[in-house]
PDB file of C-alpha atoms in Angstrom:
ATOM      1  CA  ALA A  25      -2.096   2.009 -15.919  1.00  0.00           C
ATOM      2  CA  LEU A  26      -3.464   1.218 -12.445  1.00  0.00           C
ATOM      3  CA  ARG A  27      -5.287   4.490 -11.878  1.00  0.00           C
ATOM      4  CA  SER A  28      -8.638   3.140 -13.047  1.00  0.00           C
ATOM      5  CA  LYS A  29      -8.369   0.432 -10.343  1.00  0.00           C
ATOM      6  CA  THR A  30      -7.130   2.652  -7.522  1.00  0.00           C
ATOM      7  CA  TRP A  31      -9.110   4.164  -4.639  1.00  0.00           C
ATOM      8  CA  LEU A  32      -7.308   7.121  -3.046  1.00  0.00           C
ATOM      9  CA  TRP A  33      -7.389   6.978   0.759  1.00  0.00           C
ATOM     10  CA  LEU A  34      -8.588  10.106   2.560  1.00  0.00           C
ATOM     11  CA  PRO A  35      -7.129  11.005   5.986  1.00  0.00           C
ATOM     12  CA  ARG A  36      -9.502  10.108   8.789  1.00  0.00           C
ATOM     13  CA  VAL A  37      -8.906  13.414  10.582  1.00  0.00           C
ATOM     14  CA  LEU A  38      -8.362  16.783   8.865  1.00  0.00           C
ATOM     15  CA  PHE A  39      -7.587  19.750  11.088  1.00  0.00           C
ATOM     16  CA  GLY A  40      -7.995  23.399  10.094  1.00  0.00           C
ATOM     17  CA  GLN A  41      -6.778  24.299   6.622  1.00  0.00           C
ATOM     18  CA  ARG A  42      -5.968  20.685   5.839  1.00  0.00           C
ATOM     19  CA  GLU A  43      -9.626  20.107   4.962  1.00  0.00           C
ATOM     20  CA  GLN A  44      -9.468  22.866   2.353  1.00  0.00           C
ATOM     21  CA  LYS A  45      -6.206  21.473   0.997  1.00  0.00           C
ATOM     22  CA  ALA A  46      -7.746  18.008   0.831  1.00  0.00           C
ATOM     23  CA  ALA A  47     -10.696  19.393  -1.145  1.00  0.00           C
ATOM     24  CA  GLN A  48      -8.267  20.962  -3.630  1.00  0.00           C
ATOM     25  CA  ALA A  49      -6.314  17.716  -3.925  1.00  0.00           C
ATOM     26  CA  ILE A  50      -9.537  15.750  -4.482  1.00  0.00           C
ATOM     27  CA  GLU A  51     -10.620  18.111  -7.242  1.00  0.00           C
ATOM     28  CA  LYS A  52      -7.252  17.740  -8.933  1.00  0.00           C
ATOM     29  CA  ALA A  53      -7.128  13.948  -8.570  1.00  0.00           C
ATOM     30  CA  ALA A  54     -10.709  13.516  -9.813  1.00  0.00           C
ATOM     31  CA  ALA A  55      -9.581  14.608 -13.270  1.00  0.00           C
ATOM     32  CA  MET A  56      -6.680  12.136 -13.354  1.00  0.00           C
ATOM     33  CA  GLY A  57      -8.631   8.928 -13.945  1.00  0.00           C
ATOM     34  CA  PHE A  58      -8.540   7.312 -10.500  1.00  0.00           C
ATOM     35  CA  LEU A  59     -11.307   4.882  -9.539  1.00  0.00           C
ATOM     36  CA  GLY A  60     -12.445   7.088  -6.653  1.00  0.00           C
ATOM     37  CA  PHE A  61     -11.829   7.964  -3.011  1.00  0.00           C
ATOM     38  CA  GLU A  62     -12.018   5.964   0.219  1.00  0.00           C
ATOM     39  CA  ALA A  63     -13.985   7.737   2.935  1.00  0.00           C
ATOM     40  CA  GLU A  64     -12.949   7.347   6.570  1.00  0.00           C
ATOM     41  CA  ASN A  65     -15.547   9.649   8.124  1.00  0.00           C
ATOM     42  CA  ILE A  66     -18.908  11.117   7.166  1.00  0.00           C
ATOM     43  CA  ALA A  67     -17.427  14.515   6.238  1.00  0.00           C
ATOM     44  CA  HIS A  68     -15.674  12.866   3.302  1.00  0.00           C
ATOM     45  CA  LEU A  69     -19.060  12.421   1.623  1.00  0.00           C
ATOM     46  CA  GLU A  70     -19.321  16.196   1.317  1.00  0.00           C
ATOM     47  CA  LEU A  71     -15.708  16.543   0.153  1.00  0.00           C
ATOM     48  CA  CYS A  72     -16.342  13.933  -2.556  1.00  0.00           C
ATOM     49  CA  ARG A  73     -19.872  14.911  -3.512  1.00  0.00           C
ATOM     50  CA  GLY A  74     -20.646  13.548  -6.987  1.00  0.00           C
ATOM     51  CA  LEU A  75     -17.497  11.400  -7.091  1.00  0.00           C
ATOM     52  CA  PRO A  76     -17.138   7.610  -6.676  1.00  0.00           C
ATOM     53  CA  ILE A  77     -16.447   6.645  -3.055  1.00  0.00           C
ATOM     54  CA  SER A  78     -15.805   3.532  -1.005  1.00  0.00           C
ATOM     55  CA  GLY A  79     -16.090   3.219   2.768  1.00  0.00           C
ATOM     56  CA  GLY A  80     -12.991   2.353   4.807  1.00  0.00           C
ATOM     57  CA  PHE A  81     -12.900   0.619   8.173  1.00  0.00           C
ATOM     58  CA  GLY A  82     -12.770   4.048   9.839  1.00  0.00           C
ATOM     59  CA  LEU A  83     -16.542   4.262   9.341  1.00  0.00           C
ATOM     60  CA  ASN A  84     -16.935   1.622  12.084  1.00  0.00           C
ATOM     61  CA  LEU A  85     -19.374  -0.387   9.996  1.00  0.00           C
ATOM     62  CA  ALA A  86     -20.954  -2.915  12.350  1.00  0.00           C
ATOM     63  CA  ASN A  87     -24.565  -3.564  11.306  1.00  0.00           C
ATOM     64  CA  ALA A  88     -26.814  -3.992   8.295  1.00  0.00           C
ATOM     65  CA  LEU A  89     -28.648  -0.692   8.760  1.00  0.00           C
ATOM     66  CA  ALA A  90     -25.380   1.259   8.578  1.00  0.00           C
ATOM     67  CA  ALA A  91     -24.162  -0.745   5.573  1.00  0.00           C
ATOM     68  CA  GLU A  92     -27.399  -0.138   3.676  1.00  0.00           C
ATOM     69  CA  LYS A  93     -27.289   3.569   4.484  1.00  0.00           C
ATOM     70  CA  TRP A  94     -23.689   3.968   3.344  1.00  0.00           C
ATOM     71  CA  MET A  95     -24.508   2.209   0.072  1.00  0.00           C
ATOM     72  CA  GLU A  96     -27.574   4.421  -0.305  1.00  0.00           C
ATOM     73  CA  LEU A  97     -25.292   7.443   0.154  1.00  0.00           C
ATOM     74  CA  GLY A  98     -23.138   6.224  -2.711  1.00  0.00           C
ATOM     75  CA  CYS A  99     -20.431   3.925  -1.340  1.00  0.00           C
ATOM     76  CA  LYS A 100     -19.439   1.395  -4.010  1.00  0.00           C
ATOM     77  CA  ALA A 101     -17.443  -0.716  -1.542  1.00  0.00           C
ATOM     78  CA  LEU A 102     -17.398  -1.093   2.242  1.00  0.00           C
ATOM     79  CA  THR A 103     -14.910  -2.521   4.745  1.00  0.00           C
ATOM     80  CA  PHE A 104     -16.342  -3.889   7.981  1.00  0.00           C
ATOM     81  CA  SER A 105     -15.111  -2.674  11.359  1.00  0.00           C
ATOM     82  CA  PRO A 106     -12.291  -4.956  12.594  1.00  0.00           C
ATOM     83  CA  GLU A 107     -13.989  -4.920  16.021  1.00  0.00           C
ATOM     84  CA  LEU A 108     -16.589  -7.367  14.693  1.00  0.00           C
ATOM     85  CA  THR A 109     -15.985 -11.086  14.787  1.00  0.00           C
ATOM     86  CA  LEU A 110     -15.985 -12.972  11.498  1.00  0.00           C
ATOM     87  CA  ARG A 111     -19.293 -14.756  12.157  1.00  0.00           C
ATOM     88  CA  PRO A 112     -21.500 -11.628  12.244  1.00  0.00           C
ATOM     89  CA  MET A 113     -19.535 -10.232   9.299  1.00  0.00           C
ATOM     90  CA  GLY A 114     -20.536 -13.297   7.319  1.00  0.00           C
ATOM     91  CA  ARG A 115     -24.195 -13.018   8.398  1.00  0.00           C
ATOM     92  CA  LEU A 116     -24.257  -9.351   7.408  1.00  0.00           C
ATOM     93  CA  ALA A 117     -22.721 -10.123   4.036  1.00  0.00           C
ATOM     94  CA  ASP A 118     -25.303 -12.863   3.410  1.00  0.00           C
ATOM     95  CA  GLY A 119     -28.215 -10.571   4.287  1.00  0.00           C
ATOM     96  CA  LEU A 120     -27.219  -7.486   2.311  1.00  0.00           C
ATOM     97  CA  ASP A 121     -28.041  -6.631  -1.264  1.00  0.00           C
ATOM     98  CA  THR A 122     -24.480  -6.443  -2.518  1.00  0.00           C
ATOM     99  CA  GLY A 123     -25.594  -5.529  -6.002  1.00  0.00           C
ATOM    100  CA  ARG A 124     -25.046  -1.908  -5.003  1.00  0.00           C
ATOM    101  CA  GLY A 125     -21.538  -2.430  -3.660  1.00  0.00           C
ATOM    102  CA  THR A 126     -18.865  -4.895  -2.580  1.00  0.00           C
ATOM    103  CA  LEU A 127     -18.038  -5.837   1.014  1.00  0.00           C
ATOM    104  CA  ALA A 128     -14.651  -6.579   2.533  1.00  0.00           C
ATOM    105  CA  ALA A 129     -13.017  -7.584   5.794  1.00  0.00           C
ATOM    106  CA  LEU A 130      -9.722  -6.098   6.905  1.00  0.00           C
ATOM    107  CA  ALA A 131      -7.266  -8.943   6.476  1.00  0.00           C
ATOM    108  CA  TYR A 132      -3.952  -7.271   7.296  1.00  0.00           C
ATOM    109  CA  GLY A 133      -2.693  -4.118   8.929  1.00  0.00           C
ATOM    110  CA  HIS A 134      -1.092  -2.301  11.854  1.00  0.00           C
ATOM    111  CA  LEU A 135      -4.335  -1.074  13.376  1.00  0.00           C
ATOM    112  CA  PRO A 136      -4.650   2.447  14.800  1.00  0.00           C
ATOM    113  CA  LEU A 137      -5.287   2.326  18.540  1.00  0.00           C
ATOM    114  CA  MET A 138      -5.576   6.024  19.360  1.00  0.00           C
ATOM    115  CA  ARG A 139      -5.390   9.394  17.609  1.00  0.00           C
ATOM    116  CA  THR A 140      -4.041  12.542  19.221  1.00  0.00           C
ATOM    117  CA  ARG A 141      -3.674  16.146  18.079  1.00  0.00           C
ATOM    118  CA  GLY A 142      -0.300  16.672  19.775  1.00  0.00           C
ATOM    119  CA  TRP A 143       2.903  14.673  19.912  1.00  0.00           C
ATOM    120  CA  PRO A 144       2.609  12.510  23.074  1.00  0.00           C
ATOM    121  CA  ALA A 145       6.274  12.714  24.100  1.00  0.00           C
ATOM    122  CA  GLY A 146       6.247  16.477  23.717  1.00  0.00           C
ATOM    123  CA  ARG A 147       3.877  16.709  26.713  1.00  0.00           C
ATOM    124  CA  VAL A 148       6.064  14.664  29.055  1.00  0.00           C
ATOM    125  CA  ALA A 149       9.148  15.960  30.861  1.00  0.00           C
ATOM    126  CA  GLY A 150      12.187  14.226  29.446  1.00  0.00           C
ATOM    127  CA  GLY A 151      10.090  12.591  26.744  1.00  0.00           C
ATOM    128  CA  GLY A 152      12.221  13.769  23.862  1.00  0.00           C
ATOM    129  CA  GLY A 153      10.102  16.864  23.265  1.00  0.00           C
ATOM    130  CA  GLY A 154       8.777  18.373  20.083  1.00  0.00           C
ATOM    131  CA  ARG A 155       7.871  16.627  16.886  1.00  0.00           C
ATOM    132  CA  GLN A 156      11.034  14.568  16.562  1.00  0.00           C
ATOM    133  CA  GLY A 157      11.057  12.879  19.962  1.00  0.00           C
ATOM    134  CA  GLY A 158       9.184   9.827  21.202  1.00  0.00           C
ATOM    135  CA  ARG A 159       8.586   7.612  18.188  1.00  0.00           C
ATOM    136  CA  THR A 160       7.098   5.003  20.510  1.00  0.00           C
ATOM    137  CA  VAL A 161       5.113   4.988  23.741  1.00  0.00           C
ATOM    138  CA  THR A 162       5.035   2.324  26.450  1.00  0.00           C
ATOM    139  CA  VAL A 163       1.618   1.137  27.585  1.00  0.00           C
ATOM    140  CA  ARG A 164       0.720   0.140  31.140  1.00  0.00           C
ATOM    141  CA  ALA A 165       0.032  -3.466  30.180  1.00  0.00           C
ATOM    142  CA  GLY A 166       3.542  -3.757  28.761  1.00  0.00           C
ATOM    143  CA  GLY A 167       4.960  -3.456  25.285  1.00  0.00           C
ATOM    144  CA  ARG A 168       5.570  -0.478  23.030  1.00  0.00           C
ATOM    145  CA  ARG A 169       3.326   1.177  20.464  1.00  0.00           C
ATOM    146  CA  ALA A 170       4.581   3.101  17.459  1.00  0.00           C
ATOM    147  CA  VAL A 171       3.595   6.753  17.013  1.00  0.00           C
ATOM    148  CA  GLN A 172       3.163   7.943  13.439  1.00  0.00           C
ATOM    149  CA  GLY A 173       2.614  11.495  12.197  1.00  0.00           C
ATOM    150  CA  GLN A 174      -0.489  11.790  10.049  1.00  0.00           C
ATOM    151  CA  ASP A 175      -2.020  14.913   8.541  1.00  0.00           C
ATOM    152  CA  GLY A 176      -1.507  17.353  11.377  1.00  0.00           C
ATOM    153  CA  GLY A 177      -2.157  14.790  14.112  1.00  0.00           C
ATOM    154  CA  ARG A 178      -0.623  11.637  15.490  1.00  0.00           C
ATOM    155  CA  VAL A 179      -1.809   8.062  15.421  1.00  0.00           C
ATOM    156  CA  ILE A 180      -0.613   5.382  17.836  1.00  0.00           C
ATOM    157  CA  ILE A 181      -0.530   2.073  16.032  1.00  0.00           C
ATOM    158  CA  ASN A 182      -0.193  -1.516  17.153  1.00  0.00           C
ATOM    159  CA  PRO A 183       3.310  -2.688  16.168  1.00  0.00           C
ATOM    160  CA  ILE A 184       1.970  -6.235  15.717  1.00  0.00           C
ATOM    161  CA  PRO A 185      -0.239  -6.320  12.608  1.00  0.00           C
ATOM    162  CA  LEU A 186      -3.565  -8.037  12.175  1.00  0.00           C
ATOM    163  CA  GLY A 187      -2.951 -11.006   9.904  1.00  0.00           C
ATOM    164  CA  MET A 188      -5.691 -13.194   8.429  1.00  0.00           C
ATOM    165  CA  GLY A 189      -3.721 -14.849   5.653  1.00  0.00           C
ATOM    166  CA  GLY A 190      -4.657 -18.510   5.273  1.00  0.00           C
ATOM    167  CA  LYS A 191      -8.034 -18.100   7.029  1.00  0.00           C
ATOM    168  CA  ARG A 192     -10.867 -19.069   4.675  1.00  0.00           C
ATOM    169  CA  GLU A 193     -13.518 -17.368   6.826  1.00  0.00           C
ATOM    170  CA  VAL A 194     -12.412 -14.007   5.460  1.00  0.00           C
ATOM    171  CA  GLY A 195     -13.508 -15.051   1.981  1.00  0.00           C
ATOM    172  CA  ARG A 196     -17.081 -15.577   3.157  1.00  0.00           C
ATOM    173  CA  VAL A 197     -17.401 -11.855   3.847  1.00  0.00           C
ATOM    174  CA  GLY A 198     -16.506 -10.931   0.289  1.00  0.00           C
ATOM    175  CA  GLY A 199     -13.258  -9.108  -0.367  1.00  0.00           C
ATOM    176  CA  ALA A 200     -10.149  -8.752   1.768  1.00  0.00           C
ATOM    177  CA  SER A 201      -8.599  -5.367   2.485  1.00  0.00           C
ATOM    178  CA  GLN A 202      -4.860  -5.087   3.175  1.00  0.00           C
ATOM    179  CA  TYR A 203      -3.910  -1.970   5.173  1.00  0.00           C
ATOM    180  CA  CYS A 204      -0.213  -1.222   4.677  1.00  0.00           C
ATOM    181  CA  THR A 205       1.200   1.806   6.507  1.00  0.00           C
ATOM    182  CA  THR A 206       4.691   1.348   7.946  1.00  0.00           C
ATOM    183  CA  GLU A 207       5.704  -1.338   5.434  1.00  0.00           C
ATOM    184  CA  SER A 208       8.179  -0.717   2.633  1.00  0.00           C
ATOM    185  CA  ARG A 209       7.141  -1.401  -0.959  1.00  0.00           C
ATOM    186  CA  GLU A 210       8.889  -4.768  -0.775  1.00  0.00           C
ATOM    187  CA  GLN A 211       7.236  -5.719   2.510  1.00  0.00           C
ATOM    188  CA  ALA A 212       3.791  -4.712   1.228  1.00  0.00           C
ATOM    189  CA  ALA A 213       4.338  -6.789  -1.910  1.00  0.00           C
ATOM    190  CA  GLY A 214       5.281  -9.752   0.278  1.00  0.00           C
ATOM    191  CA  VAL A 215       2.122  -9.374   2.376  1.00  0.00           C
ATOM    192  CA  LEU A 216      -0.063  -9.320  -0.745  1.00  0.00           C
ATOM    193  CA  ARG A 217       1.746 -12.241  -2.345  1.00  0.00           C
ATOM    194  CA  ARG A 218       1.520 -14.457   0.730  1.00  0.00           C
ATOM    195  CA  PHE A 219      -2.171 -13.659   1.199  1.00  0.00           C
ATOM    196  CA  ALA A 220      -2.875 -14.577  -2.432  1.00  0.00           C
ATOM    197  CA  GLU A 221      -1.052 -17.864  -1.813  1.00  0.00           C
ATOM    198  CA  GLY A 222      -3.182 -18.595   1.264  1.00  0.00           C
ATOM    199  CA  LYS A 223      -0.248 -18.140   3.651  1.00  0.00           C
ATOM    200  CA  PRO A 224       0.031 -16.097   6.869  1.00  0.00           C
ATOM    201  CA  ALA A 225       1.771 -12.733   6.824  1.00  0.00           C
ATOM    202  CA  PRO A 226       5.519 -12.911   7.506  1.00  0.00           C
ATOM    203  CA  GLY A 227       6.693 -12.337  11.061  1.00  0.00           C
ATOM    204  CA  ALA A 228       4.568 -11.884  14.193  1.00  0.00           C
ATOM    205  CA  PHE A 229       0.878 -11.132  13.754  1.00  0.00           C
ATOM    206  CA  THR A 230      -2.398 -11.196  15.677  1.00  0.00           C
ATOM    207  CA  ARG A 231      -5.898 -12.359  14.788  1.00  0.00           C
ATOM    208  CA  GLY A 232      -7.231  -9.239  16.472  1.00  0.00           C
ATOM    209  CA  LEU A 233     -10.824  -9.449  17.687  1.00  0.00           C
ATOM    210  CA  TYR A 234     -12.064 -11.651  14.858  1.00  0.00           C
ATOM    211  CA  TYR A 235     -12.495 -14.724  17.066  1.00  0.00           C
ATOM    212  CA  LYS A 236     -13.227 -13.120  20.449  1.00  0.00           C
ATOM    213  CA  GLY A 237     -14.961  -9.809  19.726  1.00  0.00           C
ATOM    214  CA  ILE A 238     -15.250  -6.818  22.032  1.00  0.00           C
ATOM    215  CA  GLN A 239     -16.681  -6.876  25.557  1.00  0.00           C
TER     216      GLN A 239
END
């Protein structure tokens, strides 16, 4: 019943034969009544040629020219880069012709910090080795980062999620995108429910770069 409202997320990185397998999966899913596919890099436009697409935050959308071009290329929805602050997001949203597509800010999620082809611990003596060892890495500044397998590669994610629940500034951008990855079904439902109620996400969270930006 929800297929007509559901965008299917495409992996940001596809190595080797995985691109061909993704193309086959897209062709199969396109006939199943889903709303469309969420692109995370420019190659996805070719994989989804002629199909409805939205643009995820992996596109690093940070200015009006890029937003207009992505909409011109067929994106029905776009999520701004979480490296922007909320103020320029709002200015961009005000200045764009959103009749061609909807805009959104990422409002929740364990953000990816780095992507690697290999398993980090497998390259370090005593690091657990292989694919099963080293589910976390320790960074120089202190603290641990989770390592998650993803489509033939690895992504190191921030264990503390971005959380913008209860912040009205997000609404000025347009929509709000919730990026659930390591959460269980119950946890994801709780995140969505609390955001709808105007409450912060449960547990520890960060406001990311939304109030300080990048240097």
